[in-house]
Coordinates of N, CA and C in Angstrom, one line a residue:
M200 N 41.6 69.6 17.0 CA 42.0 70.9 18.6 C 41.1 72.1 17.6
K201 N 40.3 73.2 18.3 CA 40.0 74.3 17.7 C 40.0 75.4 17.4
Q202 N 40.3 76.2 15.9 CA 40.9 77.2 15.7 C 41.1 78.4 16.8
T203 N 39.4 78.9 17.6 CA 40.6 79.4 18.6 C 41.5 79.3 19.1
R204 N 41.8 78.1 19.9 CA 42.5 78.2 20.5 C 43.7 77.2 19.4
L205 N 43.7 77.1 18.8 CA 45.6 76.7 17.6 C 46.0 77.7 17.7
A206 N 45.1 79.4 16.8 CA 46.8 79.9 17.3 C 46.7 80.8 18.4
P207 N 46.6 80.7 19.4 CA 46.9 81.1 20.5 C 48.0 80.4 21.0
L208 N 48.2 79.3 21.0 CA 49.8 78.3 21.0 C 50.1 78.2 20.4
V209 N 50.2 78.7 19.1 CA 51.5 79.4 17.8 C 52.1 80.7 18.6
G210 N 51.0 82.1 18.8 CA 51.0 82.6 19.9 C 52.7 82.1 21.0
V211 N 52.3 81.5 22.0 CA 52.9 81.3 22.8 C 54.4 80.3 22.4
V212 N 54.1 79.8 21.7 CA 54.5 78.7 21.2 C 56.2 80.3 20.7
G213 N 55.6 81.5 19.3 CA 56.4 82.0 19.0 C 57.2 83.1 20.2
C214 N 56.6 83.3 21.5 CA 57.1 84.0 22.6 C 58.7 82.5 23.1
L215 N 57.8 81.4 23.8 CA 59.0 80.8 24.1 C 60.1 81.0 23.2
L216 N 60.1 80.3 21.0 CA 61.1 80.4 21.0 C 62.3 82.0 20.4
V217 N 61.0 83.2 20.7 CA 61.7 84.1 21.0 C 63.1 84.0 21.6
L218 N 62.4 84.0 23.1 CA 63.8 84.2 24.9 C 64.6 82.0 24.2
V219 N 64.1 81.6 23.7 CA 65.0 80.1 23.2 C 66.3 81.0 22.6
S220 N 66.0 81.7 21.6 CA 66.6 82.5 20.3 C 67.8 82.8 20.5
L221 N 67.1 84.0 22.1 CA 67.9 85.6 22.3 C 68.3 84.7 24.0
G222 N 68.6 83.0 23.9 CA 69.2 82.4 25.2 C 69.8 81.8 23.9
L223 N 70.1 81.9 23.5 CA 71.4 81.3 22.6 C 72.5 80.8 22.7
P224 N 73.2 82.4 22.4 CA 74.1 83.1 22.0 C 75.1 83.1 23.2
Y225 N 74.2 83.6 24.7 CA 74.8 82.4 26.2 C 75.4 81.4 26.4
V226 N 74.9 80.1 25.4 CA 75.6 78.9 25.1 C 76.4 78.4 24.2
L227 N 75.9 79.2 23.7 CA 76.6 78.5 22.1 C 78.6 79.5 22.0
V228 N 78.7 80.8 22.7 CA 79.5 81.8 22.7 C 80.7 80.9 24.0
R229 N 81.9 81.2 22.9 CA 82.8 80.0 24.0 C 83.9 80.7 24.2
T230 N 84.3 81.9 24.8 CA 85.2 83.3 25.3 C 83.9 83.8 26.5
A231 N 84.7 84.5 27.0 CA 84.0 84.8 27.3 C 82.6 85.2 28.1
V232 N 81.5 84.6 28.7 CA 80.7 84.8 28.6 C 80.0 85.7 28.3
G233 N 80.7 86.5 29.7 CA 79.1 87.5 29.9 C 80.0 89.2 29.6
S234 N 80.8 89.3 28.6 CA 81.3 90.2 27.9 C 81.1 90.2 26.0
A235 N 80.8 89.2 25.8 CA 80.8 88.8 24.3 C 79.0 89.2 23.9
V236 N 78.7 87.9 24.5 CA 77.5 88.3 24.5 C 76.2 89.6 24.8
G237 N 77.4 90.4 25.8 CA 77.2 91.4 26.1 C 76.9 92.3 25.2
T238 N 77.9 92.3 24.9 CA 78.5 93.6 23.6 C 77.8 93.3 22.8
Y239 N 77.5 92.4 22.4 CA 76.6 91.4 21.1 C 74.7 92.9 21.1
Y240 N 74.2 92.0 22.2 CA 73.2 92.3 22.3 C 73.3 94.1 22.5
G241 N 74.0 94.7 23.0 CA 73.9 96.1 24.1 C 74.7 96.4 22.5
E242 N 75.9 96.5 21.2 CA 76.3 97.3 21.0 C 75.0 97.7 19.8
G243 N 73.7 97.4 19.6 CA 71.8 98.2 19.3 C 72.0 99.2 19.2
A244 N 70.7 99.5 18.4 CA 70.4 100.7 19.4 C 69.1 100.3 20.4
L245 N 68.8 99.5 20.4 CA 68.3 98.9 21.3 C 69.2 97.4 21.7
N246 N 68.4 97.1 22.8 CA 69.3 95.9 23.0 C 67.8 95.1 23.4
P247 N 67.8 93.7 22.4 CA 67.0 92.4 21.6 C 66.4 91.9 23.5
L248 N 66.7 92.4 24.2 CA 67.0 91.7 25.7 C 65.3 92.2 26.3
V249 N 65.0 93.3 25.9 CA 63.2 94.1 26.5 C 62.6 93.9 25.7
G250 N 63.3 93.2 23.8 CA 61.4 92.2 23.4 C 61.8 91.2 24.4
G251 N 63.0 90.3 25.0 CA 62.2 88.8 24.7 C 61.4 89.0 27.0
I252 N 61.8 90.5 27.2 CA 60.6 90.7 28.6 C 59.8 90.4 27.7
F253 N 58.7 91.8 26.8 CA 58.0 91.4 26.5 C 57.3 90.8 25.7
A254 N 58.5 89.5 25.0 CA 57.0 88.4 24.8 C 57.6 87.2 25.8
L255 N 57.9 87.1 27.3 CA 57.0 86.9 28.1 C 56.2 87.4 28.9
V256 N 56.2 88.7 29.3 CA 54.3 89.0 29.2 C 53.4 88.6 28.5
A257 N 53.8 88.3 27.1 CA 53.2 88.1 25.8 C 52.6 86.5 25.8
A258 N 53.5 85.7 25.4 CA 53.0 84.2 26.7 C 51.8 84.2 27.5
I259 N 52.2 85.3 28.4 CA 51.1 85.1 29.6 C 49.7 85.8 28.9
V260 N 49.8 86.4 28.4 CA 48.9 86.7 27.7 C 47.7 86.5 27.4
L261 N 48.6 85.7 26.3 CA 48.5 84.6 24.7 C 47.1 83.2 26.1
A262 N 48.3 82.9 26.3 CA 48.2 81.7 27.8 C 46.2 81.8 28.6
A263 N 46.9 83.0 29.1 CA 45.4 83.7 29.8 C 43.6 83.4 28.6
G264 N 44.3 84.2 27.6 CA 43.1 84.6 27.1 C 43.3 82.6 26.5
R265 N 43.6 82.3 25.5 CA 43.4 81.4 25.0 C 42.8 79.7 26.8
D266 N 43.2 80.2 28.0 CA 42.3 79.8 28.8 C 41.7 79.7 28.8
E267 N 41.0 81.0 28.6 CA 39.5 82.2 28.6 C 39.6 82.2 30.3
R268 N 41.2 83.3 30.3 CA 41.3 83.8 32.2 C 41.3 84.6 32.0
T269 N 41.2 85.1 30.6 CA 41.6 86.9 30.2 C 40.4 86.9 29.7
D270 N 39.8 87.4 28.8 CA 38.5 87.9 27.3 C 39.3 87.6 26.5
P271 N 39.2 86.5 25.6 CA 40.5 86.5 24.6 C 40.4 87.5 24.1
P272 N 39.4 88.1 22.8 CA 38.9 89.0 22.5 C 40.5 90.0 22.6
L273 N 40.3 90.3 24.3 CA 41.7 91.7 24.8 C 43.0 90.3 24.3
A274 N 42.8 89.5 24.7 CA 44.6 89.6 25.0 C 44.7 89.0 23.6
A275 N 44.1 88.5 22.1 CA 45.2 88.7 21.0 C 44.9 90.2 21.1
G276 N 43.9 91.1 21.5 CA 44.5 92.2 21.0 C 46.3 92.8 21.4
V277 N 46.6 92.5 23.3 CA 47.0 92.7 23.1 C 49.1 91.4 22.9
G278 N 47.8 91.0 22.1 CA 49.0 90.0 21.3 C 49.1 90.6 20.3
I279 N 48.6 91.2 19.6 CA 49.5 91.7 18.3 C 49.4 92.8 18.1
A280 N 49.4 93.5 19.3 CA 50.6 95.1 19.7 C 51.3 94.5 20.7
L281 N 51.9 94.1 21.9 CA 52.8 93.5 21.8 C 54.1 92.4 21.2
G282 N 53.1 92.0 20.3 CA 54.3 91.5 19.1 C 54.9 92.4 18.7
F283 N 54.3 92.7 17.5 CA 54.3 94.1 16.3 C 55.7 95.0 17.7
F284 N 55.1 95.4 18.5 CA 57.2 96.2 19.3 C 57.4 94.9 19.1
I285 N 57.8 93.6 20.1 CA 59.0 93.0 19.6 C 59.6 92.8 18.9
V286 N 58.9 93.1 17.2 CA 59.5 92.7 16.3 C 60.1 93.9 16.0
V287 N 59.3 94.6 16.3 CA 60.5 96.5 16.4 C 61.5 96.6 17.0
V288 N 61.6 95.8 17.8 CA 62.7 95.9 18.8 C 63.9 95.4 17.9
V289 N 63.3 93.9 17.9 CA 63.8 92.5 17.5 C 64.8 93.3 16.1
T290 N 64.3 93.7 15.5 CA 64.6 93.9 13.9 C 65.0 95.4 13.3
V291 N 64.8 96.5 14.8 CA 66.3 97.9 15.3 C 67.8 97.6 15.6
W292 N 67.5 96.3 16.8 CA 68.8 95.9 17.1 C 69.4 95.5 15.9
A293 N 68.7 94.3 15.1 CA 69.4 93.5 14.5 C 69.8 94.1 13.0
V294 N 70.1 95.4 12.8 CA 69.9 96.6 11.7 C 71.2 97.2 12.1
T295 N 71.4 97.3 13.3 CA 71.8 98.6 13.8 C 73.6 98.0 14.8
V296 N 73.6 96.5 14.9 CA 74.1 95.7 15.5 C 75.2 95.7 14.1
P297 N 76.4 96.5 14.7 CA 77.8 96.2 13.9 C 77.8 94.4 13.3
V298 N 78.8 93.9 12.3 CA 78.9 93.3 11.6 C 80.0 93.0 12.6
G299 N 80.6 93.7 12.3 CA 82.3 93.5 12.8 C 81.7 93.0 14.7
V300 N 81.3 92.6 15.5 CA 81.0 92.8 16.4 C 80.2 91.1 16.3
I301 N 79.7 90.6 15.4 CA 79.0 89.2 15.7 C 80.4 88.4 15.2
G302 N 81.3 88.7 14.3 CA 82.3 88.1 13.9 C 83.7 88.1 14.9
G303 N 83.7 88.9 16.4 CA 84.3 89.4 17.5 C 83.9 87.3 17.7
M304 N 82.9 87.5 17.6 CA 82.8 86.0 19.9 C 83.4 84.8 18.5
D305 N 83.8 84.0 19.5 CA 84.4 82.3 19.0 C 82.8 81.5 19.0
G306 N 82.8 82.1 18.2 CA 81.2 80.7 18.5 C 80.5 80.0 17.0
P307 N 79.8 78.5 16.6 CA 79.3 78.8 15.8 C 79.2 79.6 14.8
A308 N 79.1 79.3 13.5 CA 78.5 80.0 12.4 C 77.8 80.3 12.0
V309 N 76.4 79.7 12.7 CA 75.2 80.1 13.0 C 75.1 81.5 13.8
L310 N 75.1 81.9 14.5 CA 75.5 83.0 15.0 C 75.6 83.4 14.4
S311 N 75.7 83.9 12.5 CA 76.4 85.4 11.7 C 74.5 85.5 11.4
S312 N 73.8 84.2 11.6 CA 72.0 84.3 10.8 C 71.5 84.5 12.6
H313 N 71.8 84.4 13.3 CA 70.9 84.3 14.6 C 70.1 85.8 15.0
R314 N 70.3 87.3 14.4 CA 69.4 88.4 13.8 C 68.3 87.9 13.2
W315 N 69.0 87.7 11.9 CA 67.6 87.2 11.0 C 66.9 86.1 11.3
A316 N 67.3 85.2 12.2 CA 66.3 84.0 12.5 C 65.3 84.3 14.0
T317 N 65.7 85.3 15.0 CA 65.6 85.7 15.8 C 63.8 86.6 15.3
I318 N 63.9 87.5 14.5 CA 63.0 88.1 13.3 C 62.4 87.4 13.1
A319 N 62.3 86.3 13.0 CA 61.5 85.0 12.0 C 60.9 84.8 13.0
V320 N 61.0 84.8 14.2 CA 60.3 83.8 15.2 C 60.1 85.4 15.8
A321 N 59.9 86.5 16.2 CA 59.5 87.4 16.1 C 58.1 87.8 16.0
A322 N 57.9 87.0 14.5 CA 56.9 87.5 13.9 C 55.9 86.1 13.6
L323 N 56.2 85.7 14.7 CA 54.9 84.1 14.4 C 53.8 85.4 15.4
I324 N 55.2 86.2 16.6 CA 53.7 86.7 17.8 C 52.6 86.9 17.2
P325 N 52.7 88.3 16.6 CA 51.9 89.6 15.8 C 50.9 88.3 14.8
A326 N 51.4 87.6 13.7 CA 50.4 86.9 13.2 C 49.7 86.2 13.9
A327 N 50.3 84.8 15.1 CA 49.6 84.6 15.4 C 47.5 85.3 16.3
S328 N 48.1 85.8 16.9 CA 47.4 86.8 17.3 C 46.5 87.3 16.3
L329 N 46.7 88.6 15.1 CA 45.9 87.4 13.9 C 44.9 87.8 14.4
W330 N 45.9 85.9 13.3 CA 44.6 84.8 13.3 C 43.4 84.4 13.7
W331 N 44.8 84.5 15.1 CA 43.5 84.7 16.5 C 42.0 85.3 16.9
S332 N 43.0 86.7 15.7 CA 41.6 87.6 15.7 C 40.8 87.9 14.7
R333 N 41.1 86.5 13.9 CA 40.0 86.5 12.8 C 39.6 85.9 13.5
T334 N 38.9 85.0 13.4 CA 39.2 83.9 13.6 C 37.5 84.1 15.2
L335 N 38.1 84.8 16.3 CA 37.8 85.0 17.2 C 36.6 86.0 15.9
G336 N 36.5 86.6 15.0 CA 35.5 87.2 14.3 C 35.8 89.2 14.9
L337 N 37.4 89.1 14.8 CA 36.9 90.5 15.2 C 38.0 91.0 13.9
L338 N 38.8 90.6 12.8 CA 38.9 91.8 11.8 C 37.5 90.4 10.5

């Protein structure tokens, strides 16, 4: 597979992983889902679901650029911008959510590292977009 098609595919996969990661607590928490997960996402300075909306938009833009339905350099630039915005939103939420909220949820212990895993998968989006920009000769 050509590098110019692999890099945006990695970005799309990163976007989908962000969406899966943000939806995971709704599946894993055993208490009243709306209240526990809503509190978990609502207690930080920013709601990470905003990053999820932008991850959905970034997935569409990266896929369109990969298939050349959108100008690939433009799609790569939008992927960089949206990717960094997603990382910032998720990081601000992860740093500001109180630890007591996480402990109050009735779910598996893996939820204690959920915030950090979400940041890691969100970082795939700008990294893949930068990689794509480099393979297109823009950087």
